[in-house]
PDB file of C-alpha atoms in Angstrom:
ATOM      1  CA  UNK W   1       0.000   0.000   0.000  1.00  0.00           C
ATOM      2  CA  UNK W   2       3.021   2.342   0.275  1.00  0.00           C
ATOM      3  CA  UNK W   3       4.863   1.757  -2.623  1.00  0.00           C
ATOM      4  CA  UNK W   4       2.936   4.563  -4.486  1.00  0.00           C
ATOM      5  CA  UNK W   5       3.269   6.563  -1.594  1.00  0.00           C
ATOM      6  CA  UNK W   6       6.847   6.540  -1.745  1.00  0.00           C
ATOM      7  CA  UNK W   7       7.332   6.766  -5.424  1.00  0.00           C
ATOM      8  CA  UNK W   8       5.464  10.148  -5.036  1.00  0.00           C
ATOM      9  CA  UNK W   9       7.340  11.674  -2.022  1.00  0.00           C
ATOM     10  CA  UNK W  10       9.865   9.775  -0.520  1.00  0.00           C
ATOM     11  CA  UNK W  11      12.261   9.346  -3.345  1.00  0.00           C
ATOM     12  CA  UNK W  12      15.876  10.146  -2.046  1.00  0.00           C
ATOM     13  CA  UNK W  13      18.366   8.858  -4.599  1.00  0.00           C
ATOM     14  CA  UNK W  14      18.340   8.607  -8.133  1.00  0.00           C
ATOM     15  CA  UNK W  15      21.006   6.183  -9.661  1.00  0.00           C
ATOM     16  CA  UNK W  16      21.556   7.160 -13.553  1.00  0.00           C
ATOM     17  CA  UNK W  17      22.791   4.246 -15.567  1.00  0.00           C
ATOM     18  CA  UNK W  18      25.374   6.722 -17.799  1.00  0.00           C
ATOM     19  CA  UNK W  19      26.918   4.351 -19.918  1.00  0.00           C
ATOM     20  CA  UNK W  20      27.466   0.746 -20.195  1.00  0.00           C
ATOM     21  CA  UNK W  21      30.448   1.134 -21.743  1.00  0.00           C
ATOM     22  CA  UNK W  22      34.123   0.484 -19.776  1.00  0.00           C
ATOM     23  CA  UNK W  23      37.485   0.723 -20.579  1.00  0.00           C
ATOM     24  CA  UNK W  24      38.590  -2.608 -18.248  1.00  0.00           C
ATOM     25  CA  UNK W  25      38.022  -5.704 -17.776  1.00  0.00           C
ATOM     26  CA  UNK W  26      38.386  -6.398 -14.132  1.00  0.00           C
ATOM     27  CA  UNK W  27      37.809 -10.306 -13.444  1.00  0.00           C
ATOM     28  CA  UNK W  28      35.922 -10.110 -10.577  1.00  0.00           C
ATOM     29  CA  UNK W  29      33.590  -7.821 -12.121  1.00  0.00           C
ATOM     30  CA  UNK W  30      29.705  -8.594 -12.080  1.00  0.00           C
ATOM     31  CA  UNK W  31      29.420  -7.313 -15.861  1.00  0.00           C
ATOM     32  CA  UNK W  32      31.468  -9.869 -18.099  1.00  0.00           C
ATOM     33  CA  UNK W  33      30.088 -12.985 -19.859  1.00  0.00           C
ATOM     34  CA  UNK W  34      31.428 -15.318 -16.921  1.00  0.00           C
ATOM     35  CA  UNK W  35      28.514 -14.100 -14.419  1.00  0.00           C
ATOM     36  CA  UNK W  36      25.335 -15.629 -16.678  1.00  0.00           C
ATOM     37  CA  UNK W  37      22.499 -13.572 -14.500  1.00  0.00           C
ATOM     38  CA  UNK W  38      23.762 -10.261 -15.203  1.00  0.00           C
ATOM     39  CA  UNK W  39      24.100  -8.248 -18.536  1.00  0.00           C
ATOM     40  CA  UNK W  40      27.819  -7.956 -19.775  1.00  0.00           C
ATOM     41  CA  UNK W  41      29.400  -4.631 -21.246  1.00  0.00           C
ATOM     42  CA  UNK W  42      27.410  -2.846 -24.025  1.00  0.00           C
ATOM     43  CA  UNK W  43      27.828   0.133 -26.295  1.00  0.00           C
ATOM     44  CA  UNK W  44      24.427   1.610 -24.489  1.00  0.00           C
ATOM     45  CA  UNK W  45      24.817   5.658 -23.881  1.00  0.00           C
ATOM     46  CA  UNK W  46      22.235   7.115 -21.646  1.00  0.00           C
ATOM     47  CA  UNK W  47      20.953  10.220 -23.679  1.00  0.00           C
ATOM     48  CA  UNK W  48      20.709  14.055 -21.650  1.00  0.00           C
ATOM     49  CA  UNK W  49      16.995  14.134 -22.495  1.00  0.00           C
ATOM     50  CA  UNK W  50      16.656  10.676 -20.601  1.00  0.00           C
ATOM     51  CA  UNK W  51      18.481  11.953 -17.928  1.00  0.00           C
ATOM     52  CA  UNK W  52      16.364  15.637 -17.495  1.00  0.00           C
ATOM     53  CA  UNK W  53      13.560  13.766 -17.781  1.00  0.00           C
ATOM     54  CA  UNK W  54      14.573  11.225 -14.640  1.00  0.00           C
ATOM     55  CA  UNK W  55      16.204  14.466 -12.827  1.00  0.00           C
ATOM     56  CA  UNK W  56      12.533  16.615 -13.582  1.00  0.00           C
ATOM     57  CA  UNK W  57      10.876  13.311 -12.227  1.00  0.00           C
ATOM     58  CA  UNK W  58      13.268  13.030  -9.044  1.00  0.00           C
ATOM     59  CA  UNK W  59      13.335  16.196  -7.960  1.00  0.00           C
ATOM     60  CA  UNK W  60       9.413  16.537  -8.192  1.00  0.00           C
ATOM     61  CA  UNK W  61       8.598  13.638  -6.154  1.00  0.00           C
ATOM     62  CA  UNK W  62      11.982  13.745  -3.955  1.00  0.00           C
ATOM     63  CA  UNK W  63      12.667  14.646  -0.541  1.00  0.00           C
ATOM     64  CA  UNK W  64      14.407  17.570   0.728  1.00  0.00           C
ATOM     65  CA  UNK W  65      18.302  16.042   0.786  1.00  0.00           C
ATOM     66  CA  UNK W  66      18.416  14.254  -2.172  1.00  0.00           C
ATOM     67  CA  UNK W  67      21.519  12.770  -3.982  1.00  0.00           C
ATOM     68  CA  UNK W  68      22.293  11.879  -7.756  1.00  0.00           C
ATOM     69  CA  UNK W  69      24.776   9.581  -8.358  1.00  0.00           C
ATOM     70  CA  UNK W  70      26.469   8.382 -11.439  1.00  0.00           C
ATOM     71  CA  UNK W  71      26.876   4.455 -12.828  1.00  0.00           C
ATOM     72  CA  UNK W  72      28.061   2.368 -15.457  1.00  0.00           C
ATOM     73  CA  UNK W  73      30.474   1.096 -17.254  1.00  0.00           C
ATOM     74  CA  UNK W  74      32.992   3.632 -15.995  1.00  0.00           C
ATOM     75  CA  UNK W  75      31.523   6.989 -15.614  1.00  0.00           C
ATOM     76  CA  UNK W  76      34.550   9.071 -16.770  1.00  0.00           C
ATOM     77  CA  UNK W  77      33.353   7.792 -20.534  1.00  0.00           C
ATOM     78  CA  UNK W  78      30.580  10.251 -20.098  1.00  0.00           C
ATOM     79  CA  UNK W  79      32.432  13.166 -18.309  1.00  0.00           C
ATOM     80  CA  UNK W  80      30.403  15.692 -20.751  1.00  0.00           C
ATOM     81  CA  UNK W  81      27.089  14.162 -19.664  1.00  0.00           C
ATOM     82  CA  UNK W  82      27.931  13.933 -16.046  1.00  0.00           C
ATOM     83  CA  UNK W  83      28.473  17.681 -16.427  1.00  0.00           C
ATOM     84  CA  UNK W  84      25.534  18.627 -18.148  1.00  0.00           C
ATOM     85  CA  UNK W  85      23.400  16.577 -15.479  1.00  0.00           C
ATOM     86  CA  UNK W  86      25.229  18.256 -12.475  1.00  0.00           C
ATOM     87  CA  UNK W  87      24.735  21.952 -14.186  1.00  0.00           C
ATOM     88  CA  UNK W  88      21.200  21.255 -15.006  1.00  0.00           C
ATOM     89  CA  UNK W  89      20.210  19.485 -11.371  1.00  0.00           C
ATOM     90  CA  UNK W  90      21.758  22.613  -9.519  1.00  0.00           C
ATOM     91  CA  UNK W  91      19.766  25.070 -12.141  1.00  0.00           C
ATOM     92  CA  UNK W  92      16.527  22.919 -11.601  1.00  0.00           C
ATOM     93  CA  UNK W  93      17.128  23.177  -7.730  1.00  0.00           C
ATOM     94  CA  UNK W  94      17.257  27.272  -7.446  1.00  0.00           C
ATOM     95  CA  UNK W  95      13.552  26.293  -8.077  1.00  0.00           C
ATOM     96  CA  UNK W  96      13.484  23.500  -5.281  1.00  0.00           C
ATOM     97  CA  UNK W  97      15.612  24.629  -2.625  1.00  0.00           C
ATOM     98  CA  UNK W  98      17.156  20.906  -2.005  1.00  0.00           C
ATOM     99  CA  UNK W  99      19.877  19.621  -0.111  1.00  0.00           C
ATOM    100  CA  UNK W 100      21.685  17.844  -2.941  1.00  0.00           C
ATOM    101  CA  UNK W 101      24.797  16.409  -3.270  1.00  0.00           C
ATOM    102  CA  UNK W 102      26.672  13.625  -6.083  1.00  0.00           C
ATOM    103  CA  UNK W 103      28.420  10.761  -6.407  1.00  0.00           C
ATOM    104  CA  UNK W 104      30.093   7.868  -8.578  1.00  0.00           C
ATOM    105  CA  UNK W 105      32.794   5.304  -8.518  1.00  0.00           C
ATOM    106  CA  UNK W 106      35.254   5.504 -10.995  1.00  0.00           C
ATOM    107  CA  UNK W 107      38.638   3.431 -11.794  1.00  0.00           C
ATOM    108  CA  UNK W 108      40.333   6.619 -12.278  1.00  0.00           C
ATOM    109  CA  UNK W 109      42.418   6.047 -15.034  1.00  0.00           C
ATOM    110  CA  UNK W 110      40.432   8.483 -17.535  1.00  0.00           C
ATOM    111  CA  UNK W 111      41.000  11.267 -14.802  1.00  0.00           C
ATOM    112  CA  UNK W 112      42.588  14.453 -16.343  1.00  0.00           C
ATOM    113  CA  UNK W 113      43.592  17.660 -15.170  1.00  0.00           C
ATOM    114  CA  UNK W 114      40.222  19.809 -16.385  1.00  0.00           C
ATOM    115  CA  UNK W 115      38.397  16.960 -14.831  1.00  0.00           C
ATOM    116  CA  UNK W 116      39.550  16.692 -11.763  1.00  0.00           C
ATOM    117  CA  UNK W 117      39.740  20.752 -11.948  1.00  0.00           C
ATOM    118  CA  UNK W 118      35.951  20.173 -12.202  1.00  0.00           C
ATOM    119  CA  UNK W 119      35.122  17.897  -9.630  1.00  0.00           C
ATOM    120  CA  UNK W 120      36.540  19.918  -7.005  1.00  0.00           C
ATOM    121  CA  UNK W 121      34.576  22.438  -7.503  1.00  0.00           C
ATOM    122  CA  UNK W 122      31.451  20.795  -6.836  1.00  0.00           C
ATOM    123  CA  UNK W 123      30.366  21.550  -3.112  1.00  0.00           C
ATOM    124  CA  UNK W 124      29.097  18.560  -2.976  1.00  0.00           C
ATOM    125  CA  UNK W 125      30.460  15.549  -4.790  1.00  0.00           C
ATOM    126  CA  UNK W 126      31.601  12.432  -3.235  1.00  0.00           C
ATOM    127  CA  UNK W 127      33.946  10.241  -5.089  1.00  0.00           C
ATOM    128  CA  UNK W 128      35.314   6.876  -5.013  1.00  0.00           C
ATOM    129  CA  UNK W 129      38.028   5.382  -6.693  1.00  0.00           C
ATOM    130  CA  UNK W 130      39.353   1.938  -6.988  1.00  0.00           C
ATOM    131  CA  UNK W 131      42.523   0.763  -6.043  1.00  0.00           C
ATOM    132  CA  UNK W 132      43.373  -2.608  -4.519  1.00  0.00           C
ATOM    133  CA  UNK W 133      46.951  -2.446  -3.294  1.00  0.00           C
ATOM    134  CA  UNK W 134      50.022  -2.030  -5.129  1.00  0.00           C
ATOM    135  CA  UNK W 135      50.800  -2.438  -8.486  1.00  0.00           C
ATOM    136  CA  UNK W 136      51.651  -6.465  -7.973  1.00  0.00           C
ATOM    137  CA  UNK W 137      48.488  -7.006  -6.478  1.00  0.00           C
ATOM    138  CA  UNK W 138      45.883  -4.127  -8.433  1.00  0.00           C
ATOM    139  CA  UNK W 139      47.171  -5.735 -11.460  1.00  0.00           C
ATOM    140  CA  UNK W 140      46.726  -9.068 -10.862  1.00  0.00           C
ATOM    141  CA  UNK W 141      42.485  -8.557 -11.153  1.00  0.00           C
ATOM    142  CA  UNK W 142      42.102  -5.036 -12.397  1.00  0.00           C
ATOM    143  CA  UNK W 143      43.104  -4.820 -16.449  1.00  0.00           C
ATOM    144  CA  UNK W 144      42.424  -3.220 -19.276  1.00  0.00           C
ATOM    145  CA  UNK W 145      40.685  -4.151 -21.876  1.00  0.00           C
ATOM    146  CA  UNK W 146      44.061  -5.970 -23.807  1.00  0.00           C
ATOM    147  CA  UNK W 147      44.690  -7.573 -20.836  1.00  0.00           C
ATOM    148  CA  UNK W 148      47.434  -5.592 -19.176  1.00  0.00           C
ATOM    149  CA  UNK W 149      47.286  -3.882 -16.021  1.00  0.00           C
ATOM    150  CA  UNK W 150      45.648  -0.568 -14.797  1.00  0.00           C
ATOM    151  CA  UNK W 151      47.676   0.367 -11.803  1.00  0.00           C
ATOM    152  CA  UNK W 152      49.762   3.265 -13.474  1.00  0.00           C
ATOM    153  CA  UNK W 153      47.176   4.795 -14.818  1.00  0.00           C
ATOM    154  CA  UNK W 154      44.557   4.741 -11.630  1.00  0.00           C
ATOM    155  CA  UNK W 155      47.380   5.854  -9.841  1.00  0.00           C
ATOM    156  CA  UNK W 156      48.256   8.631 -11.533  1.00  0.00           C
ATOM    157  CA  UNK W 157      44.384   9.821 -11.730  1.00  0.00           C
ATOM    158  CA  UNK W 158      44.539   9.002  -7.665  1.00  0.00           C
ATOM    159  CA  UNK W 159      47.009  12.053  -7.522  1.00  0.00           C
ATOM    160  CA  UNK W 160      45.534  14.429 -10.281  1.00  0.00           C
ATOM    161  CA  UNK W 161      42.132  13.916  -8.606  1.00  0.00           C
ATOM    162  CA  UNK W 162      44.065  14.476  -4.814  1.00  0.00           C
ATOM    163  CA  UNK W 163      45.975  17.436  -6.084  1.00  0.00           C
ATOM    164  CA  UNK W 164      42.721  19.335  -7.354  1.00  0.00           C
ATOM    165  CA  UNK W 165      40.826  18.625  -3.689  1.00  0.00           C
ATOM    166  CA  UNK W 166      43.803  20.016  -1.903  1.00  0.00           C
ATOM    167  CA  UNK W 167      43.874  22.916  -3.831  1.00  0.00           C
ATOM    168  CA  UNK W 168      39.835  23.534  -3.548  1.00  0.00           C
ATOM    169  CA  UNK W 169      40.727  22.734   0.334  1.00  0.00           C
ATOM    170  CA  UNK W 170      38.662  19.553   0.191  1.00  0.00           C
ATOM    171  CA  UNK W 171      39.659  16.758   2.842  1.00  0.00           C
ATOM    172  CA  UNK W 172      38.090  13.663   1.781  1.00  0.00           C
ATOM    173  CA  UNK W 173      38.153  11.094  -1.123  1.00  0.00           C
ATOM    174  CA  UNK W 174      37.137   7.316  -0.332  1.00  0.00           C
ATOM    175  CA  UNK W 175      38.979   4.074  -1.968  1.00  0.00           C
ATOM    176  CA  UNK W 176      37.243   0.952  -3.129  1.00  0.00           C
ATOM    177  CA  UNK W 177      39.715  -2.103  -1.869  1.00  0.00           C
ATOM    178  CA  UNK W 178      38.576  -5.139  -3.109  1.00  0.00           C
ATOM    179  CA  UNK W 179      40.268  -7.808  -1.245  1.00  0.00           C
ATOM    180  CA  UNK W 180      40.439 -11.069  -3.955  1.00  0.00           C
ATOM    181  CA  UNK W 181      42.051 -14.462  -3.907  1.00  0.00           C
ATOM    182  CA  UNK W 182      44.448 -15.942  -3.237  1.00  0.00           C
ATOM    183  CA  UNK W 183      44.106 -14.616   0.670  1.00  0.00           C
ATOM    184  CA  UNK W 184      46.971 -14.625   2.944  1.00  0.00           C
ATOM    185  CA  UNK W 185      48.072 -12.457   5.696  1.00  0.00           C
ATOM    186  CA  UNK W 186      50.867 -11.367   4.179  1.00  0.00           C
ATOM    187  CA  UNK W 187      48.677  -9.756   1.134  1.00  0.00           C
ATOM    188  CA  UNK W 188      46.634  -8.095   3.576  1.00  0.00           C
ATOM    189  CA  UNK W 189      50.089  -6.348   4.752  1.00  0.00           C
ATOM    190  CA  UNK W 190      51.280  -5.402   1.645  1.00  0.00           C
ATOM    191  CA  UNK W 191      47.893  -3.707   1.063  1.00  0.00           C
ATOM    192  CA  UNK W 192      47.937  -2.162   4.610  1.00  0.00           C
ATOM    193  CA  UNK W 193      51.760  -1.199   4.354  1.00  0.00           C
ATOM    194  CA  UNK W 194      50.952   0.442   0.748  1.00  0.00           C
ATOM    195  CA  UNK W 195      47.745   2.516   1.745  1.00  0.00           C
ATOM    196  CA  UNK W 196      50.409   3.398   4.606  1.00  0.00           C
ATOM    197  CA  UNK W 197      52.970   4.466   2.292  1.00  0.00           C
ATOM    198  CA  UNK W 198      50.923   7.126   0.737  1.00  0.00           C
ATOM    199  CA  UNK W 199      51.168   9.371   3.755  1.00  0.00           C
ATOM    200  CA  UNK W 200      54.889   9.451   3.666  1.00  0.00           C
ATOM    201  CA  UNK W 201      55.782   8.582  -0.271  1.00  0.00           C
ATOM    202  CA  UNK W 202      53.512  10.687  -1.758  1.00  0.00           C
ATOM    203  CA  UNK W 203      52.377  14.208   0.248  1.00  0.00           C
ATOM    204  CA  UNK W 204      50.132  15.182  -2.394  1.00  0.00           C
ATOM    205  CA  UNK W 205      47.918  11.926  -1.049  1.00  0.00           C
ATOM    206  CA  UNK W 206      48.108  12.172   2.173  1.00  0.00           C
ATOM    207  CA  UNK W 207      44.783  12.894   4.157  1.00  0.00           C
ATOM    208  CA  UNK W 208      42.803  12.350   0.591  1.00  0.00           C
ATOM    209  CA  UNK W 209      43.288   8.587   0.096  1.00  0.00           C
ATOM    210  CA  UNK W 210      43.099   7.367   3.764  1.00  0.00           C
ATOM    211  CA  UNK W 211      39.515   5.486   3.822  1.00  0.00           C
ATOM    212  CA  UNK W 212      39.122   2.538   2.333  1.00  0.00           C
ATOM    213  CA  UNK W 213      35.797  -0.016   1.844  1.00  0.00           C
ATOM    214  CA  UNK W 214      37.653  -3.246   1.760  1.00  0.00           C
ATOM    215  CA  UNK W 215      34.644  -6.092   0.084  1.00  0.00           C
ATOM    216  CA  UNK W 216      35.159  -9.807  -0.121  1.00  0.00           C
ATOM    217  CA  UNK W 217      35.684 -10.853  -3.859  1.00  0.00           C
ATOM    218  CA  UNK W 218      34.391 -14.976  -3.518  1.00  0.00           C
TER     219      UNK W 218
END
């Protein structure tokens, strides 16, 4: 009996499915041909009018603090469209009044300078990027599409992305650890001793890549 209820007032996140496009191939990853009850990666583009017409909808029927966030595929393939939809959300809310805020998980190897220039000055925009460890152990799951590994490249966006918050004096930026076989204690110190090692190796990380969602991979 509520359901219509809530679909008319109680909506408080709206999840837009940008792209199912991605430029890895990560093996644990729910979207590949080896996991048979869930779609694999497509060429599908969600269009801006699809995405007004879900943000019109949303903020209509939302509540008060409301959040968008961003999915795929890897959202950085649609950095235009996540731009468009963050411009015309805030525009939409001077009529609203909202508490709204964004989001998205992204690999982090697309991340550029103007990009992460861009991000950081959102006032509210919570990212999370993915990086399991280092390079020996990020590589060994997380590749590109030809089969080689990512960890250069997500590192590198780690520290554009990190750079751009410090200089916006932004303090927070979350990492996605996934924690896959073979487990041992002494992977779970390299990972430890590496997340450890940005405070000291790297200044430009430190205080921007300290929390980390560790999730079982079976």
């Amino acid at each position: 009996e509520n359901l219509e209820y809530m679909l008319n007032n109680c909506l408080e996140q709206l999840i837009l499915e940008v792209t199912g496009k991605c430029n890895l191939r990560c093996q644990y990853c729910i979207y590949n041909d080896t996991y048979t009850h869930n779609r694999d990666f497509n060429q599908k583009d969600m269009s801006l009018d699809i995405a007004k017409k879900a943000i019109d909808y949303f903020f209509a029927h939302g509540k008060e603090k409301i959040a968008i966030t961003f999915y795929g595929g890897e959202p950085l393939l649609r950095f235009e469209l996540l731009k468009e939809v963050i411009g015309y959300s805030n525009e939409l809310n001077k009529q609203y009044g909202k508490e709204i805020s964004f989001g998205f998980t992204t690999n982090m190897t697309l991340m550029t300078e103007s990009m992460a220039e861009y991000f950081a000055s959102i006032p509210k925009i919570n990212i999370m990027g993915s990086l399991d460890g280092p390079v020996e152990i990020h590589n060994e799951y997380r590749k590109k599409t030809d089969g080689t590994g990512s960890f250069a490249d997500a590192y590198r966006g780690l520290k554009i992305l990190s750079k751009a918050y410090k200089e916006h004096g932004k303090d927070h930026l979350s990492l996605n650890v996934v924690y896959a076989p073979p487990y041992t204690y002494e992977k779970l110190e390299q990972i430890n001793a590496f997340f450890k090692s940005l405070q000291t190796v790297d200044k430009v990380v430190l205080g921007y890549a300290s929390q980390s969602h560790f999730s079982l991979s079976k």
